[in-house]
Short mmCIF file of C-alpha atoms in Angstrom, two decimals:
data_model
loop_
_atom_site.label_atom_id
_atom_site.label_comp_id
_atom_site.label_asym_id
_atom_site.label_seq_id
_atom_site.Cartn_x
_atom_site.Cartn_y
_atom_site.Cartn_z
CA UNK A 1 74.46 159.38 53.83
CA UNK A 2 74.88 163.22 54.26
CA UNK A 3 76.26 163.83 50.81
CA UNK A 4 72.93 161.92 49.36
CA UNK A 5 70.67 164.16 51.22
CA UNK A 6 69.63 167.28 51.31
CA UNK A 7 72.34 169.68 52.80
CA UNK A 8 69.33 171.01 55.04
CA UNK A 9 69.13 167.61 56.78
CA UNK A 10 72.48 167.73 58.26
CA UNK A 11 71.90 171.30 60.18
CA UNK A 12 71.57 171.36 63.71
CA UNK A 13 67.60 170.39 64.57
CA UNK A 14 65.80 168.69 67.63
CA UNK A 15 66.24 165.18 67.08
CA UNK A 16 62.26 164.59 66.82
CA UNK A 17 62.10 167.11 64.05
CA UNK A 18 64.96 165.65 62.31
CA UNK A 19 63.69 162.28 62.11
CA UNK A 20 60.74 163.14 60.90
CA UNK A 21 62.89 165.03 57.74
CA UNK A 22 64.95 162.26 57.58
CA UNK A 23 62.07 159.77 57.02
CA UNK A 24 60.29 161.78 54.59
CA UNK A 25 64.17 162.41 52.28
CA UNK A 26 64.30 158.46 52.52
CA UNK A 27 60.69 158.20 51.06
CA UNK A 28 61.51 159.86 48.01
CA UNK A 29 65.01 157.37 47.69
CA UNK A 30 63.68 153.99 49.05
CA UNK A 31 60.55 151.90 48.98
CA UNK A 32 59.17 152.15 52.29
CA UNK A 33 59.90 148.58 53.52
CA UNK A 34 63.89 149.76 53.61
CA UNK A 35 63.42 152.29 55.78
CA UNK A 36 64.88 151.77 59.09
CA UNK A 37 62.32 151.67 62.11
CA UNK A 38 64.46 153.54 64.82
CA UNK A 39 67.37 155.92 64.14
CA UNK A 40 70.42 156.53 66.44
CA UNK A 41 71.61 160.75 66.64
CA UNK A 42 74.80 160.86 67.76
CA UNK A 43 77.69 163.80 67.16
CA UNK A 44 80.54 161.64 67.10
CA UNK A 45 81.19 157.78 66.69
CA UNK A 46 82.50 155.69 69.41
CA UNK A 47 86.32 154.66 69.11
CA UNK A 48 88.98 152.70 70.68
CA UNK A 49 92.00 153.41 72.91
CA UNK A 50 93.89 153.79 70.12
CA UNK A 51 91.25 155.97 67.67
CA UNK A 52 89.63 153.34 65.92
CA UNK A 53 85.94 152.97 65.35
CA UNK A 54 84.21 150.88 68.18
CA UNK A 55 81.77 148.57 66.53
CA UNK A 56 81.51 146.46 69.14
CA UNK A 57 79.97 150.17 71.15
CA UNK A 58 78.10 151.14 68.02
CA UNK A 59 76.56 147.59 67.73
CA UNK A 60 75.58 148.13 71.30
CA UNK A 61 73.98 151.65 70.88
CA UNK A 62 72.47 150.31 67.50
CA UNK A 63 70.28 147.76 70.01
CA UNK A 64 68.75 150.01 71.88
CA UNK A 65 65.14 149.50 71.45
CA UNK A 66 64.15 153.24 71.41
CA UNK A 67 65.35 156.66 71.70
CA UNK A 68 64.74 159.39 74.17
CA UNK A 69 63.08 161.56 71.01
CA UNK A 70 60.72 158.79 70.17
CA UNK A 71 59.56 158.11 74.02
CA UNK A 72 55.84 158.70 74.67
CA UNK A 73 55.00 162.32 74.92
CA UNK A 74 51.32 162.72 76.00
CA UNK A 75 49.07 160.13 77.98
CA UNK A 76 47.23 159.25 75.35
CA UNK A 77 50.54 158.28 73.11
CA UNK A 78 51.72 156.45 76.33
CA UNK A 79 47.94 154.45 76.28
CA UNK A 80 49.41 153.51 73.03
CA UNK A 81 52.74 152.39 73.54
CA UNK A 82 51.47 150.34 76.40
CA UNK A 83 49.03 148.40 73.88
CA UNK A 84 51.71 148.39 70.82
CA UNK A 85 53.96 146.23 73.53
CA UNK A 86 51.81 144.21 74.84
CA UNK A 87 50.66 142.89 71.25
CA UNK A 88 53.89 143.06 69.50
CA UNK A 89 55.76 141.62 72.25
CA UNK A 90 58.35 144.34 72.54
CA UNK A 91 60.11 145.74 75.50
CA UNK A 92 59.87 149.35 74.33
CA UNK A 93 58.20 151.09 70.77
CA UNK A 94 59.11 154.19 69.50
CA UNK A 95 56.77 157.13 68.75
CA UNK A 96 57.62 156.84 64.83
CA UNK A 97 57.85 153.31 64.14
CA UNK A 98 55.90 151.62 61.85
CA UNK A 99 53.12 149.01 62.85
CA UNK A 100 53.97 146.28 60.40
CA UNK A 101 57.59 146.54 60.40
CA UNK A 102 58.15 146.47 63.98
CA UNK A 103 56.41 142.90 63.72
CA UNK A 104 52.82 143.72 63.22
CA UNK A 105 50.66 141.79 61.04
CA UNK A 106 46.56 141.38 60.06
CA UNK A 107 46.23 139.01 62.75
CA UNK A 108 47.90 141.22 65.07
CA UNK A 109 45.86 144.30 63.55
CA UNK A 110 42.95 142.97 64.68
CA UNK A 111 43.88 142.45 68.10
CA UNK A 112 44.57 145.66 68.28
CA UNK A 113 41.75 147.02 66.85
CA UNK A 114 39.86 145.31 69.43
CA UNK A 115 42.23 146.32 72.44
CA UNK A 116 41.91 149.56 71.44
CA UNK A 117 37.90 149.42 71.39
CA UNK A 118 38.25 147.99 74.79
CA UNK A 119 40.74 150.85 75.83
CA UNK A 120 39.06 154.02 74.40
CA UNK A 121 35.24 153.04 73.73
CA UNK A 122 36.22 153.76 69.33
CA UNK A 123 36.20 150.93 66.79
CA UNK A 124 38.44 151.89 64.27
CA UNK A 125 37.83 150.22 61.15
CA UNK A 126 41.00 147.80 60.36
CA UNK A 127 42.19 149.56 57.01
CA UNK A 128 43.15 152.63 59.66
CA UNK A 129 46.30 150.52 60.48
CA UNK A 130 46.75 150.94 56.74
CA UNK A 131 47.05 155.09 57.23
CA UNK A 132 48.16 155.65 60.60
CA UNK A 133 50.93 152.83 61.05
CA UNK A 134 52.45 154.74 64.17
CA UNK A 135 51.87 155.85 67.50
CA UNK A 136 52.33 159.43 66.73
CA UNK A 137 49.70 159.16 63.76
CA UNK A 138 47.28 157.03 65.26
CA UNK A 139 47.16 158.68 68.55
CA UNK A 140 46.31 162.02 66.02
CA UNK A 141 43.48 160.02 64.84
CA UNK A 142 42.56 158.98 68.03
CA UNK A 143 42.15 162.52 69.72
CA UNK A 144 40.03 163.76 67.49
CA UNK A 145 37.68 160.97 67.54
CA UNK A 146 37.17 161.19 71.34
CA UNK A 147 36.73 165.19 70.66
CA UNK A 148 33.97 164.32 72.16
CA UNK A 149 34.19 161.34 73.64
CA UNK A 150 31.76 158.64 71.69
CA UNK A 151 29.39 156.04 73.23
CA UNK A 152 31.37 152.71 73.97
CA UNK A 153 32.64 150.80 71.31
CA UNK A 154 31.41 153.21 68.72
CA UNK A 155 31.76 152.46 64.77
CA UNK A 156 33.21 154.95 62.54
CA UNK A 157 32.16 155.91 59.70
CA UNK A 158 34.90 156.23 57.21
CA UNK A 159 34.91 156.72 53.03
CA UNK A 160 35.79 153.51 51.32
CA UNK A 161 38.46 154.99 49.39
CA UNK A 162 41.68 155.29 51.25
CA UNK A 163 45.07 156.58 50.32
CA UNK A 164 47.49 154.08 51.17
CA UNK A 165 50.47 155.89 49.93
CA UNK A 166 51.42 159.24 49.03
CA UNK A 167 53.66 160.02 45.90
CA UNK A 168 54.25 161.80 42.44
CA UNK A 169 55.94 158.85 40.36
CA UNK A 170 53.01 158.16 37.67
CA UNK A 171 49.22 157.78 37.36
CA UNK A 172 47.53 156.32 40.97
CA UNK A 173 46.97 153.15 41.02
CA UNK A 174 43.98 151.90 43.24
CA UNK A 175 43.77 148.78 44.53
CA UNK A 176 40.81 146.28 44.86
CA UNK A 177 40.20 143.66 47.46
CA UNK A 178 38.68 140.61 47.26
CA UNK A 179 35.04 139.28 48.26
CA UNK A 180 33.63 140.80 51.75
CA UNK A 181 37.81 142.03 51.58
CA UNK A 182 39.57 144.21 53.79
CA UNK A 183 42.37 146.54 52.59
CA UNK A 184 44.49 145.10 55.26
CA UNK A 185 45.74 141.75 53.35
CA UNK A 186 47.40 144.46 50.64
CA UNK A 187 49.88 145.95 53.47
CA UNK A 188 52.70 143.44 52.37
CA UNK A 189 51.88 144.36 48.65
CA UNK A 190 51.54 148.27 49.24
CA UNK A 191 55.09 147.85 51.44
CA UNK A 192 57.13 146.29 48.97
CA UNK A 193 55.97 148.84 45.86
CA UNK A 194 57.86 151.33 44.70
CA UNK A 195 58.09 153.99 47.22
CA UNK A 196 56.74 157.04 45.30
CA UNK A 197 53.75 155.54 43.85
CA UNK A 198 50.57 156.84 45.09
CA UNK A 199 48.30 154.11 46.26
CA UNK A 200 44.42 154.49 46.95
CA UNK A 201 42.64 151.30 48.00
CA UNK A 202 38.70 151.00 47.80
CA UNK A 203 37.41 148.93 50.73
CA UNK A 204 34.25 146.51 50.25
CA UNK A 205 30.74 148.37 51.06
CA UNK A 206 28.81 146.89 53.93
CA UNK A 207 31.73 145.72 56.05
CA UNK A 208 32.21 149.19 58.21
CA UNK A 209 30.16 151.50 57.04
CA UNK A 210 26.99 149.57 57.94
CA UNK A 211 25.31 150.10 54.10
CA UNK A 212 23.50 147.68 52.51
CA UNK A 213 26.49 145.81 49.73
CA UNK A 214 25.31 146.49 46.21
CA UNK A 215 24.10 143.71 44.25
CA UNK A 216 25.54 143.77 41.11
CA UNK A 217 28.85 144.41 40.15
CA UNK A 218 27.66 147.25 38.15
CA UNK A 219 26.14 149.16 41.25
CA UNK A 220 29.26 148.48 43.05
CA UNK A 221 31.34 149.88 40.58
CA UNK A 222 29.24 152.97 40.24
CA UNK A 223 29.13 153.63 43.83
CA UNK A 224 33.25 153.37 43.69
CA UNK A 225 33.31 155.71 40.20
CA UNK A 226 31.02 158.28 41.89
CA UNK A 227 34.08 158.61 44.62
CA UNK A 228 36.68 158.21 42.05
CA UNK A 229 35.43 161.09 39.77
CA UNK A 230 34.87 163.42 43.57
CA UNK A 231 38.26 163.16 44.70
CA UNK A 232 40.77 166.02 43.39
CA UNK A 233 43.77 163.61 43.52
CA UNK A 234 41.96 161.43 41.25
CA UNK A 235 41.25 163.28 38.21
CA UNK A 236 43.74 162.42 35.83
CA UNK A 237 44.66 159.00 34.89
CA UNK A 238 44.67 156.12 36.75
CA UNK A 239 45.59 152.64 37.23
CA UNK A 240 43.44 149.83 38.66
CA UNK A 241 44.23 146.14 39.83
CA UNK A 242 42.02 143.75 41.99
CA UNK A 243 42.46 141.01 43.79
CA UNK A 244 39.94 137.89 42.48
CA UNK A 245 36.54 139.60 42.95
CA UNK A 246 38.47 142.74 42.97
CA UNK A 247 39.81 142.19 39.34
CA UNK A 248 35.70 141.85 38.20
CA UNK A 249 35.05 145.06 39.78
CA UNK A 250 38.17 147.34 39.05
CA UNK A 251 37.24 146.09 35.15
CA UNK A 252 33.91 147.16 35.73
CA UNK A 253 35.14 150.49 37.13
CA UNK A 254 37.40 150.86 34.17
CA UNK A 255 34.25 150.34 31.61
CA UNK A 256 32.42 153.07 33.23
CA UNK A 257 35.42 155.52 33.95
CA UNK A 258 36.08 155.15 29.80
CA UNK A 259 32.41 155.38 28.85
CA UNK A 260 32.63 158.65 30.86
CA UNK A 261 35.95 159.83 29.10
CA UNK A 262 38.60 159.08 31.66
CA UNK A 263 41.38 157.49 30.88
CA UNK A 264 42.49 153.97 32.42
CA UNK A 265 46.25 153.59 32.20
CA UNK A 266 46.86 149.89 33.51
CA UNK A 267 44.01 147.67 34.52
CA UNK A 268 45.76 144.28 36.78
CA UNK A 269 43.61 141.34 37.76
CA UNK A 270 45.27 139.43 40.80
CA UNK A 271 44.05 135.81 39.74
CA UNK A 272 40.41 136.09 38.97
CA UNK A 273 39.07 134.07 35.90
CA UNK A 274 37.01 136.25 33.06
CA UNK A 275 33.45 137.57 33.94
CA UNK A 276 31.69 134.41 32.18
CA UNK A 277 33.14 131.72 34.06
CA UNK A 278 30.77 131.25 37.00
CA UNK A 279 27.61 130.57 37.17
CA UNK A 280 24.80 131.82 40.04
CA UNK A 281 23.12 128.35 39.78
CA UNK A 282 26.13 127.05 41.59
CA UNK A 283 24.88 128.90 44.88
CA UNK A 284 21.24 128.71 44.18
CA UNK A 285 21.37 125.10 46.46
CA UNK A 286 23.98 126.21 48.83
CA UNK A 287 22.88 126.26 52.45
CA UNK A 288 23.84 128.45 55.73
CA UNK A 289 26.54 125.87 56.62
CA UNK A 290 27.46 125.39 52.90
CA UNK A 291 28.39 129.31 52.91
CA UNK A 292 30.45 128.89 56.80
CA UNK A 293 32.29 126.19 55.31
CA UNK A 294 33.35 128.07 52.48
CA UNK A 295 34.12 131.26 54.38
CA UNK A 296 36.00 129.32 57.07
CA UNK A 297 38.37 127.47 54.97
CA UNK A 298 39.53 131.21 53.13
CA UNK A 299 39.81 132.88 56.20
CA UNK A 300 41.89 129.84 57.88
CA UNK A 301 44.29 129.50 55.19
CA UNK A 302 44.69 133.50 54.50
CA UNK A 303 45.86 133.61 58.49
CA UNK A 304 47.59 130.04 58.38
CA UNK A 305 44.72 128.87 61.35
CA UNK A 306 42.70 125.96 61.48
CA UNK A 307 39.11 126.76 61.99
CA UNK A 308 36.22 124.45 62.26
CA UNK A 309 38.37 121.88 60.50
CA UNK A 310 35.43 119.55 60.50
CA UNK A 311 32.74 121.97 59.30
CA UNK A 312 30.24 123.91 61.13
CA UNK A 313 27.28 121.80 61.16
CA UNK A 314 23.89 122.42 59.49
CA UNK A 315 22.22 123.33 62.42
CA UNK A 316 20.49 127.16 63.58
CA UNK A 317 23.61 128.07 65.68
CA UNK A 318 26.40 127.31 63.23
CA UNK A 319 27.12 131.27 62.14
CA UNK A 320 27.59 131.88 66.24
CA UNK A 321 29.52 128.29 65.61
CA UNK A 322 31.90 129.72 63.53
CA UNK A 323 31.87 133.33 65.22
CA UNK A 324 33.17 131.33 68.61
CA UNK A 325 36.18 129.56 66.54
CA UNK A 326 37.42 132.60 64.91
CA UNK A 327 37.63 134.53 68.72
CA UNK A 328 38.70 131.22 70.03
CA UNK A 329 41.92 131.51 67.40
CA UNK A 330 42.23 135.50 67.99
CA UNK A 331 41.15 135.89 64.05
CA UNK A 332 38.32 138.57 66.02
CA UNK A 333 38.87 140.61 69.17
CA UNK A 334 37.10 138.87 71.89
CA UNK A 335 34.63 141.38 72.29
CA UNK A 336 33.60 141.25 68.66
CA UNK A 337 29.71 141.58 68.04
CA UNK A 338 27.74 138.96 66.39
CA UNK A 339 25.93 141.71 64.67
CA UNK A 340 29.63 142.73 62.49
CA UNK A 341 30.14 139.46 61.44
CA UNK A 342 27.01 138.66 60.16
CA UNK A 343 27.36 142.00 58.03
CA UNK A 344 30.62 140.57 56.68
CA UNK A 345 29.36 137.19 55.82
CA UNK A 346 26.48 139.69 54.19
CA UNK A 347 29.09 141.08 51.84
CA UNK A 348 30.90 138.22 51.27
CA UNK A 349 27.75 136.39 50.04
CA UNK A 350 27.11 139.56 48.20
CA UNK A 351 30.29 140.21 46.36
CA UNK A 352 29.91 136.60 45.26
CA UNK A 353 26.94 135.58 44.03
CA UNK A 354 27.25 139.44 42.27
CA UNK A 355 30.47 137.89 40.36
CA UNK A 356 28.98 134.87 39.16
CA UNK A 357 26.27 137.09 37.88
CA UNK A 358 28.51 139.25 36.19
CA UNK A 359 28.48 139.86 32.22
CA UNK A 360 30.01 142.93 31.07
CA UNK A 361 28.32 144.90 28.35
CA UNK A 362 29.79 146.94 25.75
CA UNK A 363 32.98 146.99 23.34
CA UNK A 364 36.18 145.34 24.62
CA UNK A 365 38.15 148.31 26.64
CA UNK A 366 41.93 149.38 24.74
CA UNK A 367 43.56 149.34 27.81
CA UNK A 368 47.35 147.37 28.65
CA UNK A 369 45.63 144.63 30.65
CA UNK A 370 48.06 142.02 32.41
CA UNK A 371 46.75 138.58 34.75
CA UNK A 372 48.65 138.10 37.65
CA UNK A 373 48.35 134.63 38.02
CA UNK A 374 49.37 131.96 40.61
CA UNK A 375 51.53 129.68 39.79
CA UNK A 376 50.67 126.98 42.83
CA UNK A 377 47.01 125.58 43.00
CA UNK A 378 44.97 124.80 45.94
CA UNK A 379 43.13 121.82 45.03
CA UNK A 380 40.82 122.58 48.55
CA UNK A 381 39.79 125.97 47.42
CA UNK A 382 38.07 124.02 44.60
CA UNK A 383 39.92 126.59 41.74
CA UNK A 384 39.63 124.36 38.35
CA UNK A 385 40.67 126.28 36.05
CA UNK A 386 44.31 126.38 34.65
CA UNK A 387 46.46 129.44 34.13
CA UNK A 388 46.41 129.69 30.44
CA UNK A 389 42.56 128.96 31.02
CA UNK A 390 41.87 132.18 32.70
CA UNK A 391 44.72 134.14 30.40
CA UNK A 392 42.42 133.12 27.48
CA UNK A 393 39.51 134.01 28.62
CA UNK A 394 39.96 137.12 29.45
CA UNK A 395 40.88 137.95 25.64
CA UNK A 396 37.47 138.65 24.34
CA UNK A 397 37.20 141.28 26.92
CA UNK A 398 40.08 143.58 25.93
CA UNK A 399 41.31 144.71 22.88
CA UNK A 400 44.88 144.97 23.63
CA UNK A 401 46.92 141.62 24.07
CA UNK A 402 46.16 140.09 27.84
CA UNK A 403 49.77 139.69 29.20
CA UNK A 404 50.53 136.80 31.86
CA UNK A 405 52.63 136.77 35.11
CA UNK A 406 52.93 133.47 36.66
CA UNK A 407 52.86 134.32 40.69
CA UNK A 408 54.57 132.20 42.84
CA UNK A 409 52.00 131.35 45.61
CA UNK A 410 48.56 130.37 45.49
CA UNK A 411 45.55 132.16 45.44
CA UNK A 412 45.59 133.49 48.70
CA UNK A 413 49.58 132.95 49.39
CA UNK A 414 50.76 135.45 46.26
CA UNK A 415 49.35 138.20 48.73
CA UNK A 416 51.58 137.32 51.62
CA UNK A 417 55.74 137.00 52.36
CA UNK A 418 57.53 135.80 50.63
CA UNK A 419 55.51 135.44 47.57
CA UNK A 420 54.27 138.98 47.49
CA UNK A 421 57.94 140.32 47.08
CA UNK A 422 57.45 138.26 43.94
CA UNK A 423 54.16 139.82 42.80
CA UNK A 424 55.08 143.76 44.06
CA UNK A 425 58.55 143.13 41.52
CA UNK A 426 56.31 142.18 38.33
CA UNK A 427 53.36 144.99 38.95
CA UNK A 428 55.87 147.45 39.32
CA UNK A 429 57.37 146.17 36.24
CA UNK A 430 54.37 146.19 34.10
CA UNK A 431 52.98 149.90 35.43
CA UNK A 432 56.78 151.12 34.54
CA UNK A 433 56.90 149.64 31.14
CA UNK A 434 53.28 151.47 30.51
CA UNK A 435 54.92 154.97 31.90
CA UNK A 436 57.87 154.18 29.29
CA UNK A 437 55.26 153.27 26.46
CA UNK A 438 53.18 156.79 27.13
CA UNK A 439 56.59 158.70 27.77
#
């Protein structure tokens, strides 16, 4: 390992401040997933009696959960660490280790999103866990939110367009959810990319930020283009890819980035059929409960839970029905407001019935366009049409060739282990074979 890193690395340096170097040499070698969670600092290796290398001792050291360098170092990091074990069911957590790969997952975020609301009076939207994965960075973020200290269980106001993941190897690509989405269901994708491409994800509008969701996949596009075209980091060429509604909208945003002179490098639609395949007039008739029902099936199968497996029932109180069974399986910290999930089932109705209304205008966009597709249906989420379906109709829409990558997975699966190692492997395949094309 020394000879592969920088000769700077192997001076003499506190072993805090040579982690931190150490993790940041590894994130220019290795996708971030590889990199280990806790490192060991010794000045010699254990041996034998007789001079040989102890494994059995190393093996031993190798266990221990955490390092002196890595223990708590301020009371609010310690507030932390005592929350981080609790939920992740781990005797001890180091300073530096990484939410999701210590064990964390989106069910698990949102626990502690909510423990931490309970703890320190701040609601952090969810996508944080997405930017400051550790105790050391999130108690940062922390401290200067309670600089001064807000009103309990305060909101915060953040930008919808987060970096995900910093790096220098090609043209951004930003990443689109899908309906009333959170940028927390890409972690597994964004973790198994390669490790020095710069990731941006554009969270839906209405969900923290209290704002009313745009109607139209036009405004909604606009809104994210405005951002886009404001952001320094941004202003050279990028690459977009969206998850179902997602892949509507980052199209969208690619139309008006072009008709404005940018240049799109990659556009990737994660398994959303062309703009004219729904119809509004299949929601005109839908009631309150027809909406719960559809909302509570995605949500149970996207955290493998059963909720309301008979259907809320069409009576006043089933959104509080279904509000209950989501805290009832942990899906929402238990002191969840009504008031924030009726704003998400606000921008989930929104971002859908905005979809089905969607017809793009213009001349077909000259940009490498590939359809992510999955290979596995789910006959309950009521998804008719066929892969080579959606590949063709996507055609009249570009005029480049509309490659196809069957996913293994299903809809909602492809986004989540194992099937997203799949789906990482053939997006970083097509945005390298458009690097090598422009080269």
């Amino acid at each position: 390992l020394p000879h592969a890193l920088p000769n700077s690395l192997a001076e003499t340096s506190p072993a805090a401040e040579l982690e931190t170097r150490l993790r940041r040499a590894l994130g220019q070698m290795l996708p971030a997933y590889m990199i280990p969670t806790r490192f060991l600092f010794r000045t010699s290796l254990p041996v034998t009696g007789n001079g040989k290398l102890d494994s059995a001792a190393l093996r031993r050291e190798m266990q221990l959960p955490t390092t002196q360098a890595s223990a708590p170092l301020d009371p609010l990091q310690a507030r932390l660490a005592h929350l981080w074990r609790e939920i992740l069911a781990l005797p001890q957590i180091g300073l530096h280790e990484d939410f999701f790969q210590a064990g964390g997952h989106s069910l698990l975020a949102v626990r502690l999103v909510g423990r931490i609301a309970d703890e320190f009076g701040v609601r952090l939207p969810l996508a944080t866990l997405l930017t400051q994965r550790t105790i050391a960075e999130l108690a940062l973020c922390l401290a200067d939110l309670l600089r001064p200290t807000p009103s309990p269980v305060q909101p915060v106001r953040r930008s919808p367009l987060l970096a995900l993941q910093e790096g220098a190897g090609g043209p951004p690509l930003i990443l689109l959810p899908g309906a009333g989405g959170n940028l927390l269901y890409f972690n597994g994708l964004v973790r198994h990319l390669t490790a020095d491409l710069p990731i941006w994800g554009l969270q839906a509008i209405g969900l923290d930020d209290g704002d009313a969701p745009p109607e139209t996949v036009e405004a909604l596009a606009a809104r994210y283009v405005e951002l886009l075209q404001k952001t320094s980091e941004l202003d050279g060429k990028i690459a977009l890819a969206g998850h179902s509604f997602g892949g509507l909208v980052a199209y969208e945003i690619a139309r008006q980035l072009t008709a404005a002179g940018r240049s799109v490098s990659f556009l990737g639609v994660l398994d959303n059929p062309a703009p004219n395949f729904d119809s509004v007039e299949r929601y005109s008739g839908w009631s309150e409960a027809d909406w719960l029902r559809h909302i509570a099936l995605r949500i149970g199968k996207l955290y493998g839970v059963a909720v309301l497996a008979d259907g809320p029932q069409a009576t006043d109180d089933s959104g509080q029905r279904l509000f209950r069974a989501l805290r009832d399986a942990a899906l929402l910290p238990i002191d969840t407001k009504y008031e924030y999930f009726d704003r998400f089932i606000a921008v989930y109705r929104a971002n859908v019935i905005a979809a089905a209304l969607y017809r793009p205008k213009g001349l077909p966009l000259n940009i490498p366009f590939c359809l992510f597709a999955a290979g596995d249906d789910d006959q309950a989420l009521a998804r008719s049409t066929t892969f080579a379906d959606t590949a063709q109709g996507w055609q009249p829409y570009v005029d480049t060739p509309v490659r196809h990558c069957a996913v293994p997975g299903t809809h909602l699966s492809m986004l989540l282990e194992p099937h997203v190692a799949s789906l990482a492997a053939q997006l970083n395949a097509e945005l390298r074979s458009v690097l090598d094309r422009a080269a």
